[in-house]
Structures are given as structure tokens and as C-alpha cells.
PDB file of N, CA and C in Angstrom:
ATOM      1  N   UNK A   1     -33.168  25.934 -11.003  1.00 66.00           N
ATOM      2  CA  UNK A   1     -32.182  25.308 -11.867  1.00 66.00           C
ATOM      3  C   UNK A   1     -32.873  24.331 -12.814  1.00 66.00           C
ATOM      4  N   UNK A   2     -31.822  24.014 -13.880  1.00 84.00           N
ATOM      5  CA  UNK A   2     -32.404  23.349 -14.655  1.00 84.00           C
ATOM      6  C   UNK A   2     -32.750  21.538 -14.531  1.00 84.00           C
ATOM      7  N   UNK A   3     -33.389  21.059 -14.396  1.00 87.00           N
ATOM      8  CA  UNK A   3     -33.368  19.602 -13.844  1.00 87.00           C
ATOM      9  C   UNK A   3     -32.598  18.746 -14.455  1.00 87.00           C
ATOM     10  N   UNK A   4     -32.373  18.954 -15.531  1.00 90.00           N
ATOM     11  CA  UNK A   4     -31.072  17.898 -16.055  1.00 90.00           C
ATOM     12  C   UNK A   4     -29.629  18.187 -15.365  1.00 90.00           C
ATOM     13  N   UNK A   5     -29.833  19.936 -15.282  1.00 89.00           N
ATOM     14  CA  UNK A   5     -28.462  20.422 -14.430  1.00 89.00           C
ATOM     15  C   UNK A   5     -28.350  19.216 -13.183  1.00 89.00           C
ATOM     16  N   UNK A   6     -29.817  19.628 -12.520  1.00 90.00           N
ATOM     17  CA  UNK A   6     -29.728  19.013 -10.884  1.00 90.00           C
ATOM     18  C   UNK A   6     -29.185  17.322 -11.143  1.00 90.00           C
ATOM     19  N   UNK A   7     -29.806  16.565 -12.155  1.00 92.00           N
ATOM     20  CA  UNK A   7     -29.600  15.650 -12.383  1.00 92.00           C
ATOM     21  C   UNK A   7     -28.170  14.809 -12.189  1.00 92.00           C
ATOM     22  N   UNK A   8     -26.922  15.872 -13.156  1.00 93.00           N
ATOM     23  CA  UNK A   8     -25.290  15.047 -13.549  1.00 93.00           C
ATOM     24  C   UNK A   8     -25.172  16.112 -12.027  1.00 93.00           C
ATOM     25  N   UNK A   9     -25.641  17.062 -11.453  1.00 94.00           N
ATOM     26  CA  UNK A   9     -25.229  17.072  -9.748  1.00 94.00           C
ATOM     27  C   UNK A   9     -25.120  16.078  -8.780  1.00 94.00           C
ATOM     28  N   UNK A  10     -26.265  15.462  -9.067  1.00 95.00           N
ATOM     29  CA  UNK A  10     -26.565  14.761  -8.084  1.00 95.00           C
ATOM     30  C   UNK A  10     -25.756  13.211  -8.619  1.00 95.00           C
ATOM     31  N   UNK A  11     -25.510  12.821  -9.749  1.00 96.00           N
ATOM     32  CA  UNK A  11     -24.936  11.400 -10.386  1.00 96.00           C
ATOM     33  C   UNK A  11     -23.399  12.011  -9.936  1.00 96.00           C
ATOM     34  N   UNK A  12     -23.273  13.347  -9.948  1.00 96.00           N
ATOM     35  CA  UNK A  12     -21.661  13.145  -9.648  1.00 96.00           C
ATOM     36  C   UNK A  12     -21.296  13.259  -7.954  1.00 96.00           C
ATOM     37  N   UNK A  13     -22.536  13.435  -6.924  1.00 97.00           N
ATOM     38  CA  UNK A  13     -22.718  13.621  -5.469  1.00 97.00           C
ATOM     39  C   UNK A  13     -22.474  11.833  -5.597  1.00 97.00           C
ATOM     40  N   UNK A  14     -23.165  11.335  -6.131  1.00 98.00           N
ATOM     41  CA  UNK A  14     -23.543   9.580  -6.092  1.00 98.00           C
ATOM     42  C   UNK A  14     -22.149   8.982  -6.118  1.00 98.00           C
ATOM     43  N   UNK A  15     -21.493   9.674  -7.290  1.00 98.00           N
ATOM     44  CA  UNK A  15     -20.172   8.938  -8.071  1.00 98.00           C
ATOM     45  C   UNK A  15     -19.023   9.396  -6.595  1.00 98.00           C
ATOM     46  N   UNK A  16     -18.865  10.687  -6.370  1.00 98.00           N
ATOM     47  CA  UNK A  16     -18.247  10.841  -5.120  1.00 98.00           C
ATOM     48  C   UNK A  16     -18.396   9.766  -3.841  1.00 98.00           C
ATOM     49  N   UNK A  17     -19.786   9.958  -3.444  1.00 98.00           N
ATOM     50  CA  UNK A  17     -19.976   8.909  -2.647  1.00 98.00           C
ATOM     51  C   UNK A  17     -19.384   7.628  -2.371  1.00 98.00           C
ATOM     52  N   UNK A  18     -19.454   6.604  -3.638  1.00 99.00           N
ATOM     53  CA  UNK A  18     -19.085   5.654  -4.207  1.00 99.00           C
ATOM     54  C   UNK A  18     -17.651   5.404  -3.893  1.00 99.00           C
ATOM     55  N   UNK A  19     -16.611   6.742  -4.934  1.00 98.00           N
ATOM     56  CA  UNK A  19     -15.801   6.685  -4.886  1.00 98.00           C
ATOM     57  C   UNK A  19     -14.881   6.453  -3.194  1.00 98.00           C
ATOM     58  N   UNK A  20     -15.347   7.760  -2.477  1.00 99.00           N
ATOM     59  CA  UNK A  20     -15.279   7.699  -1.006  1.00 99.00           C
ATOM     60  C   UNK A  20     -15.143   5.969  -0.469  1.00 99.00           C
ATOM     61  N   UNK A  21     -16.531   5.481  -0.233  1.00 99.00           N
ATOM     62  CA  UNK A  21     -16.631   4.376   0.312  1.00 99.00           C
ATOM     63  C   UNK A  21     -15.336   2.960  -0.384  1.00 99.00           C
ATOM     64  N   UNK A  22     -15.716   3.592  -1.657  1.00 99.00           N
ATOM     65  CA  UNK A  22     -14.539   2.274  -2.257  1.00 99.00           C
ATOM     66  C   UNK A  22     -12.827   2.625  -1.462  1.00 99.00           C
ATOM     67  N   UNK A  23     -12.663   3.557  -1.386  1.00 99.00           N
ATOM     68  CA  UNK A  23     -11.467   4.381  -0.493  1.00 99.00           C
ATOM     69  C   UNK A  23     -11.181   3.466   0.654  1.00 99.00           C
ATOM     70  N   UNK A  24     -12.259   3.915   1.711  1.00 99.00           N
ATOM     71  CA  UNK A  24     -12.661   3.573   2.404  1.00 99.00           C
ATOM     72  C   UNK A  24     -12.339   2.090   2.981  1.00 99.00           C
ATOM     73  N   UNK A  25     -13.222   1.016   2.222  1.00 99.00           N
ATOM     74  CA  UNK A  25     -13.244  -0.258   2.076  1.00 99.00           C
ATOM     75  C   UNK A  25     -11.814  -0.432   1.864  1.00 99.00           C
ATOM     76  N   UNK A  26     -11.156  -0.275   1.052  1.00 98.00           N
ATOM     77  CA  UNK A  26      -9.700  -0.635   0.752  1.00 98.00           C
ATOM     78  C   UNK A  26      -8.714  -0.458   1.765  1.00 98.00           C
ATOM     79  N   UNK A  27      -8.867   0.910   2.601  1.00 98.00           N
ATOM     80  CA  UNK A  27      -8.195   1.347   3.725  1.00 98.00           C
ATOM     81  C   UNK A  27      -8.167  -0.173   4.796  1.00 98.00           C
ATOM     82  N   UNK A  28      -9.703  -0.006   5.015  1.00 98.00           N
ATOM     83  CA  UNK A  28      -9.950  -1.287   5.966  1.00 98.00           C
ATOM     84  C   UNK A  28      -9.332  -2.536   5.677  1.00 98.00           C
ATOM     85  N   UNK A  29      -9.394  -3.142   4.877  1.00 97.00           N
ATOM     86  CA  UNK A  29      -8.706  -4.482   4.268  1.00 97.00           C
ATOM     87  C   UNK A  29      -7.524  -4.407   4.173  1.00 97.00           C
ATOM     88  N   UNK A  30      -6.871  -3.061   4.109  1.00 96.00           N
ATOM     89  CA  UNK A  30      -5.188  -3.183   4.307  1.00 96.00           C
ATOM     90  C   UNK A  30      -4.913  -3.154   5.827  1.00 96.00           C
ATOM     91  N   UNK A  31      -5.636  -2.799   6.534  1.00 96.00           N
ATOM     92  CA  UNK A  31      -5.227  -2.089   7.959  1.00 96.00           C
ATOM     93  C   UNK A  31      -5.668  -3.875   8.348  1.00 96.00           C
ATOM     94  N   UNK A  32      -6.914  -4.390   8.268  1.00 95.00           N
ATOM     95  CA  UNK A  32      -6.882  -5.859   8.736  1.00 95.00           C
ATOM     96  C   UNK A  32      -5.966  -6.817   8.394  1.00 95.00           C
ATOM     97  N   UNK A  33      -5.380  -6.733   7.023  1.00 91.00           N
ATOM     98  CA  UNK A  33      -4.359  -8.135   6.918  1.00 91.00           C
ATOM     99  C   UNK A  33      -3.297  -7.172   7.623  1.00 91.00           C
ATOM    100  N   UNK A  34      -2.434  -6.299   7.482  1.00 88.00           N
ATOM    101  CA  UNK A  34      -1.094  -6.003   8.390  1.00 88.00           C
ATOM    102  C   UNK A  34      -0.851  -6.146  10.277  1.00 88.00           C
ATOM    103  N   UNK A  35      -2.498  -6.602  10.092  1.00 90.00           N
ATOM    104  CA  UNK A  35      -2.093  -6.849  11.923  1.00 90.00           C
ATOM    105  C   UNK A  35      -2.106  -8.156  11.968  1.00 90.00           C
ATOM    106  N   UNK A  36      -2.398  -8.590  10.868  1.00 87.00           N
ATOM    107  CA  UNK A  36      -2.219 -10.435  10.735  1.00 87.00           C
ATOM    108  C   UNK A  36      -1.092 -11.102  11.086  1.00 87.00           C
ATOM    109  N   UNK A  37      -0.350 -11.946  11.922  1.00 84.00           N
ATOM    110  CA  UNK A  37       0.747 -12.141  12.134  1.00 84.00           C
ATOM    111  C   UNK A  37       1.417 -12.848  11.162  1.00 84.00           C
ATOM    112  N   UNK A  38       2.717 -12.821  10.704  1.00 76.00           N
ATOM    113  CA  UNK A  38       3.517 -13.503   9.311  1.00 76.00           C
ATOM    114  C   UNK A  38       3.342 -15.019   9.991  1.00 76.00           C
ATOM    115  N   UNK A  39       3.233 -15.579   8.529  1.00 77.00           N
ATOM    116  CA  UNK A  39       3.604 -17.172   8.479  1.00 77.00           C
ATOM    117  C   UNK A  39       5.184 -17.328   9.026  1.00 77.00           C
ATOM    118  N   UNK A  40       5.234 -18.437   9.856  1.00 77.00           N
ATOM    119  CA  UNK A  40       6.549 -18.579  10.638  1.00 77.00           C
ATOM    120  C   UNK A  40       7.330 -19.891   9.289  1.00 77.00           C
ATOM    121  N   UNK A  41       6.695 -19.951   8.483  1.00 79.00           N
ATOM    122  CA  UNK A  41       7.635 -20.827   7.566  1.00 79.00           C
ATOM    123  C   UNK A  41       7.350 -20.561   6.150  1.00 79.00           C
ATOM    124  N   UNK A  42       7.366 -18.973   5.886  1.00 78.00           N
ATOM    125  CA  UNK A  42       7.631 -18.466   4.873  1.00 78.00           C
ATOM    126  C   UNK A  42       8.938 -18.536   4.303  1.00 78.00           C
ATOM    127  N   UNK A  43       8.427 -18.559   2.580  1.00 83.00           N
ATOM    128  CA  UNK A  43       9.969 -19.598   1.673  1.00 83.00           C
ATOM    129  C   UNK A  43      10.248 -17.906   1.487  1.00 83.00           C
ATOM    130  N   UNK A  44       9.604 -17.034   1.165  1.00 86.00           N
ATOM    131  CA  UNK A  44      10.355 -15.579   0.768  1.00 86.00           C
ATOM    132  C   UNK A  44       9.399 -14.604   1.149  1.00 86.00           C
ATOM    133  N   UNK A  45      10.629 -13.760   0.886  1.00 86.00           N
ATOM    134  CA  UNK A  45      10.070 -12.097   1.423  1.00 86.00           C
ATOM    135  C   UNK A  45      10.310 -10.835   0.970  1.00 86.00           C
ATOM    136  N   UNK A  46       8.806 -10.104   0.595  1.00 88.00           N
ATOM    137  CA  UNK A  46       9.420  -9.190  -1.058  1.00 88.00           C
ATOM    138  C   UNK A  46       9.508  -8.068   0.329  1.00 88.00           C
ATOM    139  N   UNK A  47      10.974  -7.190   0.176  1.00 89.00           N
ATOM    140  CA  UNK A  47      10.986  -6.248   0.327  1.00 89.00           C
ATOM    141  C   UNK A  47      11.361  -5.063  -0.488  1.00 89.00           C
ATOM    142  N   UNK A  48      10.560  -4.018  -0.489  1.00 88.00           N
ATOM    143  CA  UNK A  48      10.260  -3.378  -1.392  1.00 88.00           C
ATOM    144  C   UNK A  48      11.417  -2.222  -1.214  1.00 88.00           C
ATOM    145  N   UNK A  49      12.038  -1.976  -2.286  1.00 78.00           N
ATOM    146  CA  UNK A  49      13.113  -1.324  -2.164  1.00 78.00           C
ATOM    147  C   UNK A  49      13.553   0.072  -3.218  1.00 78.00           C
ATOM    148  N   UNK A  50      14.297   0.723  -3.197  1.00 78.00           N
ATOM    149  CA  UNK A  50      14.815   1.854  -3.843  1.00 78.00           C
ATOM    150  C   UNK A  50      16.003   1.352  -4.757  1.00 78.00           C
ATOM    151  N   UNK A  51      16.910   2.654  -5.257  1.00 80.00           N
ATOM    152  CA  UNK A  51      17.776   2.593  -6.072  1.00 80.00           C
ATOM    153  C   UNK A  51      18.945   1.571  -5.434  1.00 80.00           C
ATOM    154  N   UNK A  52      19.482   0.805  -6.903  1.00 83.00           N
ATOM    155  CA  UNK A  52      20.839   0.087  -6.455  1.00 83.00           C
ATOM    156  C   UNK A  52      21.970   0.294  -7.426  1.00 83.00           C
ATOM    157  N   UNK A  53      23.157   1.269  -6.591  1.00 82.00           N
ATOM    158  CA  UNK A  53      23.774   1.808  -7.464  1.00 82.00           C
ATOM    159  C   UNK A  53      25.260   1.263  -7.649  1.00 82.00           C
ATOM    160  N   UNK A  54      25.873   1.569  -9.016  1.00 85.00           N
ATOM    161  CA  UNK A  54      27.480   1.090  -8.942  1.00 85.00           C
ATOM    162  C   UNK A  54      27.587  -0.290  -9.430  1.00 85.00           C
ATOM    163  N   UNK A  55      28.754  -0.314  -9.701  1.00 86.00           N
ATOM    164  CA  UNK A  55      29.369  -1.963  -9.782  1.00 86.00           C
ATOM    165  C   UNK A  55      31.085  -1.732  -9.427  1.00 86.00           C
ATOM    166  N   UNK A  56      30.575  -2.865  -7.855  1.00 87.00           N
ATOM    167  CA  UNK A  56      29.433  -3.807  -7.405  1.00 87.00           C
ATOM    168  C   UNK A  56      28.348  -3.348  -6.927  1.00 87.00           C
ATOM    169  N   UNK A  57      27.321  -3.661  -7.239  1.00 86.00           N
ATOM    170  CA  UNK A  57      25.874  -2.961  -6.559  1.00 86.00           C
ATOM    171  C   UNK A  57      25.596  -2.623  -5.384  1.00 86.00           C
ATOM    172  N   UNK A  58      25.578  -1.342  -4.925  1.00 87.00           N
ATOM    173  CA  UNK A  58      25.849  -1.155  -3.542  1.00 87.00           C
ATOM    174  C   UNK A  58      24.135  -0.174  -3.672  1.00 87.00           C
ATOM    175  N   UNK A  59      23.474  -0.758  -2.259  1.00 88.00           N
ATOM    176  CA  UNK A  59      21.826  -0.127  -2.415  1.00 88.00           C
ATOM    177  C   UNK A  59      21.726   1.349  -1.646  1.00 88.00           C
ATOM    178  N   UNK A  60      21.176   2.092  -1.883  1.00 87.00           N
ATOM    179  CA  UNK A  60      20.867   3.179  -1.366  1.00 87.00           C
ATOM    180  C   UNK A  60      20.405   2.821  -0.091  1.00 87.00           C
ATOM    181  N   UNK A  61      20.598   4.031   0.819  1.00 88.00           N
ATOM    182  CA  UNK A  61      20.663   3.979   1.806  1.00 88.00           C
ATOM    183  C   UNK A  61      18.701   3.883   2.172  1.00 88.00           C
ATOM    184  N   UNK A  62      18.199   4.150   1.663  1.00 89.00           N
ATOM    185  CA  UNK A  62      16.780   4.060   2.091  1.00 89.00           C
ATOM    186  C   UNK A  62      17.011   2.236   1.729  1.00 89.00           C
ATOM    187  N   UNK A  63      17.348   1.551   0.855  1.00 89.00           N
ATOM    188  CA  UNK A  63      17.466   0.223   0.735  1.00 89.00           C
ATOM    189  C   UNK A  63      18.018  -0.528   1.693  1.00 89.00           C
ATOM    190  N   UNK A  64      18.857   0.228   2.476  1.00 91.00           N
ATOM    191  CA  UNK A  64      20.440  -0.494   2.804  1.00 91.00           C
ATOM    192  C   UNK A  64      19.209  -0.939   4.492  1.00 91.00           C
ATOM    193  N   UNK A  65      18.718   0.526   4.673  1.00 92.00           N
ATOM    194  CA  UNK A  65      17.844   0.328   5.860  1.00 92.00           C
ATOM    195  C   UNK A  65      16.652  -0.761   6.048  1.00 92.00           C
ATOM    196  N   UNK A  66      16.237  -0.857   5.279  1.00 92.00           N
ATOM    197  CA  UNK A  66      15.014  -1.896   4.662  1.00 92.00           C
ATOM    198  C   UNK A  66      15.615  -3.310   4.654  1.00 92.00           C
ATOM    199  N   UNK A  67      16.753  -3.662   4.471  1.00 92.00           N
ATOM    200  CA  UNK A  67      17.572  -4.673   4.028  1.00 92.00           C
ATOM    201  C   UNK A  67      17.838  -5.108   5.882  1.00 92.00           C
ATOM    202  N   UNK A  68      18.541  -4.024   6.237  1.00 94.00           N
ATOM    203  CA  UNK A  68      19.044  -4.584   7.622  1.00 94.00           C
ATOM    204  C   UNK A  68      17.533  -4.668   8.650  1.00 94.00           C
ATOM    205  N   UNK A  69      16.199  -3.963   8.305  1.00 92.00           N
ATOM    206  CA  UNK A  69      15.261  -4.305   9.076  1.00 92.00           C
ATOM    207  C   UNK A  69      15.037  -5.822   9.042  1.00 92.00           C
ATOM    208  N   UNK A  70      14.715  -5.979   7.464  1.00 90.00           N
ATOM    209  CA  UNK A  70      14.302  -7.828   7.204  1.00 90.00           C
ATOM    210  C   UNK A  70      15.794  -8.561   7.675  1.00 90.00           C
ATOM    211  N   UNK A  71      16.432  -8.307   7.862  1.00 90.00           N
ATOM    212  CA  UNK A  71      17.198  -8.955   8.633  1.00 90.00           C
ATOM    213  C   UNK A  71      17.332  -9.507  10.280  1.00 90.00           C
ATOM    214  N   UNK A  72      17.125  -8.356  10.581  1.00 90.00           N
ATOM    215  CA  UNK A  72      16.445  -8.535  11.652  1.00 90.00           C
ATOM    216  C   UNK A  72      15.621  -9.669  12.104  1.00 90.00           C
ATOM    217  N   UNK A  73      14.443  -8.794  11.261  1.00 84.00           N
ATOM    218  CA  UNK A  73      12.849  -9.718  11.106  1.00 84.00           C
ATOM    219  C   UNK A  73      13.327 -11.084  10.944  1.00 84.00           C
ATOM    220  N   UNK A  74      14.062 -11.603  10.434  1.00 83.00           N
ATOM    221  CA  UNK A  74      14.166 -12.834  10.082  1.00 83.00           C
ATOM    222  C   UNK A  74      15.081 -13.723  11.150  1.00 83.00           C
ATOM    223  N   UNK A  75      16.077 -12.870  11.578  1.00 83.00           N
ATOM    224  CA  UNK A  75      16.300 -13.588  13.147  1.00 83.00           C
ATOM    225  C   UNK A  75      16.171 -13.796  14.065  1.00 83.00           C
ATOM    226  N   UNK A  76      15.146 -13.239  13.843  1.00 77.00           N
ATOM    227  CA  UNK A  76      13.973 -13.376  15.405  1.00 77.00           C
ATOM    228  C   UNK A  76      12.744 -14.439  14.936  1.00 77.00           C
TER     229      UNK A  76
END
């Protein structure tokens, strides 16, 4: 083969690599803070939610569920 060929082979084996590990790294750092336990005197709490439909605004049911979990969460 031609060596410049082998060359952008091997820079795009490198760039894969890279890419992989940066993956990787990110995975880890999410998986370590979520086993972190919540601050017990947190002022708010984003929960991340779906469609909110109608007037009066009534949330979709993937919302409605999310809504009554942090509810929960928060009375305990």
C-alpha cells in the first residue's frame, strides 16, 4: 500500500481511539456523580420532562409520572 494511504489509516485508527476513550471517560463521570447522594437542603429540582398539553395545562403522562416520582423524592 501506499504510505500516505497507511498514514490517514492509521490518524483515523488514532482519531477512533481517542474518540472511544473520550466516550468512555464521560460514561465514568456520569456513573460517579449519580451515586453521589442529593444535598438534603436543596432550594430546587430540575426535573426533566415531556409534553404539557391543553388549557389548563395538563402534562403528559410520561410527565405526570416524573412529577409524582419527585414528589415522592421530596417527602422522604
Amino acid at each position: 500500500m501506499n504510505k500516505s494511504i497507511m498514514n490517514i489509516y492509521k490518524l483515523v485508527h488514532w482519531f477512533e481511539i481517542i474518540v472511544l476513550a473520550y466516550f468512555i471517560i464521560c460514561n465514568v463521570i456520569i456513573h460517579l456523580y449519580a451515586r453521589q447522594k442529593a444535598a438534603d437542603n436543596a432550594d430546587t429540582m430540575v426535573i426533566l420532562g415531556a409534553q404539557v398539553m391543553g388549557n389548563p395545562a395538563v402534562p403528559h403522562p410520561v410527565l405526570k409520572g416524573r412529577l409524582d416520582k419527585a414528589l415522592v423524592y421530596l417527602k422522604n
